[in-house]
C-alpha cells in the first residue's frame, strides 16, 4: 500500500515534468533489460556518485535527474509501478481511459471493439486501453473494471451474491 502511494507520487511528478514520451519509454526499457542494473542502482554498497555516473552514461538526458532522485531515495525497484502511474496519467490527459475485461474466453475483435465503444460513450472518452484477462474460475460471464467502477456480470459473482442473500435470510 505504501509502495503504491509512493509510486503514485513519483508517477505524478514524472508526468508533470513533461518529459518527452520516448525518453520515458526508453528509460523503462533500459531498466527492464537488465536486472543487474536495477540491483546495482538499488545496492546501498554502491555509492551515489557511482550510480549517478552509470545513470549519466545509460539514460536519456531528459530522464537522468529524475532517475537519480528516485535512486537516491531508494525507490528504483518501483520504477515499473511509477511508469504505470505515468502511463495512466498520460492516457487520461489524451482523453483516454484504462479498463480491464476479465473473462472466461477472450472476446473476438468485434466484441472487444463494442466493449471499448460502450466505455467511450459511458465515460465520455476518446480512446480506451482495454486489458483482457482470462480467468476460467469465473465459470461464465465477465467482470469489467473501469477506473474505480467494477461491473461483475460473472456466473461466479452471481452465485456469490445469491449465497450472501440466502445467508442473510
Tab-separated table of C-alpha atoms in Angstrom:
chain	number	residue	atom	x	y	z
A	1	UNK	CA	0.000	0.000	0.000
A	2	UNK	CA	2.731	2.469	0.963
A	3	UNK	CA	4.729	1.466	-2.123
A	4	UNK	CA	1.666	2.172	-4.232
A	5	UNK	CA	1.309	5.654	-2.730
A	6	UNK	CA	4.985	6.366	-3.319
A	7	UNK	CA	4.702	5.167	-6.931
A	8	UNK	CA	1.625	7.389	-7.367
A	9	UNK	CA	3.555	10.434	-6.173
A	10	UNK	CA	6.579	9.732	-8.361
A	11	UNK	CA	4.358	8.938	-11.354
A	12	UNK	CA	2.576	12.275	-10.972
A	13	UNK	CA	5.871	14.133	-10.718
A	14	UNK	CA	7.230	12.344	-13.794
A	15	UNK	CA	4.081	13.221	-15.737
A	16	UNK	CA	4.173	16.863	-14.614
A	17	UNK	CA	7.805	17.179	-15.735
A	18	UNK	CA	6.560	16.993	-19.350
A	19	UNK	CA	9.491	14.831	-20.366
A	20	UNK	CA	9.289	13.566	-23.930
A	21	UNK	CA	7.426	10.247	-24.025
A	22	UNK	CA	10.207	8.495	-25.965
A	23	UNK	CA	12.737	9.320	-23.225
A	24	UNK	CA	10.480	7.867	-20.532
A	25	UNK	CA	9.797	4.718	-22.579
A	26	UNK	CA	13.495	4.285	-23.381
A	27	UNK	CA	14.440	4.607	-19.705
A	28	UNK	CA	11.995	1.900	-18.636
A	29	UNK	CA	13.209	-0.278	-21.486
A	30	UNK	CA	16.803	0.120	-20.242
A	31	UNK	CA	15.836	-0.732	-16.659
A	32	UNK	CA	13.761	-3.744	-17.696
A	33	UNK	CA	16.502	-5.082	-19.949
A	34	UNK	CA	18.918	-5.634	-17.074
A	35	UNK	CA	18.033	-6.882	-13.601
A	36	UNK	CA	21.727	-6.462	-12.720
A	37	UNK	CA	21.445	-2.737	-13.438
A	38	UNK	CA	18.462	-2.373	-11.115
A	39	UNK	CA	20.262	-4.380	-8.413
A	40	UNK	CA	23.345	-2.159	-8.741
A	41	UNK	CA	21.276	1.039	-8.605
A	42	UNK	CA	19.452	-0.315	-5.546
A	43	UNK	CA	22.584	-1.583	-3.791
A	44	UNK	CA	23.499	0.509	-0.722
A	45	UNK	CA	27.141	-0.618	-1.065
A	46	UNK	CA	27.404	1.280	-4.366
A	47	UNK	CA	27.998	4.995	-3.808
A	48	UNK	CA	25.576	7.596	-5.101
A	49	UNK	CA	28.297	9.111	-7.281
A	50	UNK	CA	28.940	5.719	-8.946
A	51	UNK	CA	25.207	5.276	-9.508
A	52	UNK	CA	24.992	8.780	-10.978
A	53	UNK	CA	27.869	8.026	-13.370
A	54	UNK	CA	26.064	4.913	-14.608
A	55	UNK	CA	22.802	6.847	-14.992
A	56	UNK	CA	24.595	9.594	-16.960
A	57	UNK	CA	26.047	7.037	-19.366
A	58	UNK	CA	22.946	4.897	-19.930
A	59	UNK	CA	19.812	7.009	-19.751
A	60	UNK	CA	18.354	9.746	-21.956
A	61	UNK	CA	19.409	13.225	-20.848
A	62	UNK	CA	15.826	14.281	-20.037
A	63	UNK	CA	15.378	11.412	-17.560
A	64	UNK	CA	18.702	11.479	-15.728
A	65	UNK	CA	17.823	13.834	-12.877
A	66	UNK	CA	14.520	12.051	-12.221
A	67	UNK	CA	16.173	8.619	-12.135
A	68	UNK	CA	18.939	9.949	-9.880
A	69	UNK	CA	16.344	11.339	-7.494
A	70	UNK	CA	14.402	8.050	-7.402
A	71	UNK	CA	17.651	6.154	-6.957
A	72	UNK	CA	18.926	8.456	-4.188
A	73	UNK	CA	15.661	7.914	-2.304
A	74	UNK	CA	15.985	4.113	-2.592
A	75	UNK	CA	12.915	3.628	-4.804
A	76	UNK	CA	14.454	2.436	-8.076
A	77	UNK	CA	12.822	-1.001	-7.586
A	78	UNK	CA	9.364	0.529	-8.092
A	79	UNK	CA	10.147	2.209	-11.420
A	80	UNK	CA	7.695	-0.070	-13.247
A	81	UNK	CA	4.934	0.988	-10.838
A	82	UNK	CA	5.921	4.626	-11.357
A	83	UNK	CA	5.778	4.042	-15.110
A	84	UNK	CA	2.290	2.515	-14.808
A	85	UNK	CA	1.034	5.616	-12.985
A	86	UNK	CA	2.725	7.833	-15.586
A	87	UNK	CA	1.060	5.869	-18.403
A	88	UNK	CA	-2.367	6.142	-16.776
A	89	UNK	CA	-1.978	9.905	-16.411
A	90	UNK	CA	-0.719	10.278	-19.978
A	91	UNK	CA	-3.652	8.227	-21.290
A	92	UNK	CA	-6.102	10.299	-19.268
A	93	UNK	CA	-4.577	13.576	-20.494
A	94	UNK	CA	-5.096	12.361	-24.058
A	95	UNK	CA	-8.790	11.754	-23.350
A	96	UNK	CA	-8.401	8.042	-22.753
A	97	UNK	CA	-9.173	5.601	-20.004
A	98	UNK	CA	-7.852	2.220	-18.928
A	99	UNK	CA	-10.164	-0.756	-18.431
A	100	UNK	CA	-9.828	-4.429	-17.561
A	101	UNK	CA	-12.099	-7.038	-19.065
A	102	UNK	CA	-11.846	-10.228	-17.025
A	103	UNK	CA	-13.462	-13.185	-18.753
A	104	UNK	CA	-13.506	-16.945	-19.276
A	105	UNK	CA	-12.983	-16.763	-23.027
A	106	UNK	CA	-11.271	-13.911	-24.805
A	107	UNK	CA	-13.582	-11.667	-26.865
A	108	UNK	CA	-13.091	-11.527	-30.621
A	109	UNK	CA	-12.134	-8.224	-32.284
A	110	UNK	CA	-15.753	-7.147	-32.859
A	111	UNK	CA	-16.737	-7.831	-29.239
A	112	UNK	CA	-13.665	-6.018	-27.929
A	113	UNK	CA	-14.473	-3.026	-30.148
A	114	UNK	CA	-18.084	-2.970	-28.874
A	115	UNK	CA	-16.823	-3.042	-25.282
A	116	UNK	CA	-14.439	-0.153	-26.000
A	117	UNK	CA	-17.202	1.849	-27.701
A	118	UNK	CA	-19.535	1.311	-24.736
A	119	UNK	CA	-16.834	2.522	-22.334
A	120	UNK	CA	-16.045	5.542	-24.560
A	121	UNK	CA	-19.700	6.522	-24.584
A	122	UNK	CA	-20.391	5.897	-20.881
A	123	UNK	CA	-17.233	7.656	-19.651
A	124	UNK	CA	-17.072	10.285	-22.418
A	125	UNK	CA	-13.567	9.323	-23.545
A	126	UNK	CA	-11.797	9.405	-26.895
A	127	UNK	CA	-9.989	6.106	-26.542
A	128	UNK	CA	-9.854	3.053	-24.286
A	129	UNK	CA	-6.902	0.893	-23.377
A	130	UNK	CA	-8.588	-2.464	-22.814
A	131	UNK	CA	-6.645	-5.148	-20.997
A	132	UNK	CA	-8.153	-8.617	-21.376
A	133	UNK	CA	-7.508	-11.068	-18.550
A	134	UNK	CA	-8.615	-14.678	-18.853
A	135	UNK	CA	-9.941	-16.266	-15.640
A	136	UNK	CA	-11.641	-19.635	-16.131
A	137	UNK	CA	-12.727	-19.673	-12.466
A	138	UNK	CA	-15.434	-17.106	-13.303
A	139	UNK	CA	-17.353	-20.045	-14.833
A	140	UNK	CA	-19.109	-17.725	-17.283
A	141	UNK	CA	-19.791	-14.058	-17.954
A	142	UNK	CA	-17.274	-11.294	-17.244
A	143	UNK	CA	-16.069	-8.589	-14.878
A	144	UNK	CA	-15.386	-5.136	-16.293
A	145	UNK	CA	-13.232	-2.716	-14.281
A	146	UNK	CA	-13.113	0.899	-15.401
A	147	UNK	CA	-11.441	3.345	-13.044
A	148	UNK	CA	-12.996	2.850	-9.627
A	149	UNK	CA	-16.058	1.086	-11.035
A	150	UNK	CA	-16.475	-2.670	-11.255
A	151	UNK	CA	-19.260	-4.385	-13.146
A	152	UNK	CA	-19.484	-8.050	-12.140
A	153	UNK	CA	-21.584	-9.976	-14.632
A	154	UNK	CA	-19.873	-13.294	-13.976
A	155	UNK	CA	-21.611	-16.505	-13.030
A	156	UNK	CA	-19.303	-16.851	-10.033
A	157	UNK	CA	-20.220	-13.331	-8.868
A	158	UNK	CA	-23.930	-14.060	-9.293
A	159	UNK	CA	-23.611	-17.277	-7.288
A	160	UNK	CA	-21.692	-15.479	-4.527
A	161	UNK	CA	-24.406	-12.786	-4.352
A	162	UNK	CA	-27.107	-15.448	-4.158
A	163	UNK	CA	-25.281	-17.215	-1.313
A	164	UNK	CA	-24.963	-13.900	0.571
A	165	UNK	CA	-28.701	-13.213	0.172
A	166	UNK	CA	-29.586	-16.695	1.390
A	167	UNK	CA	-27.250	-16.432	4.379
A	168	UNK	CA	-28.727	-13.060	5.306
A	169	UNK	CA	-32.244	-14.514	5.500
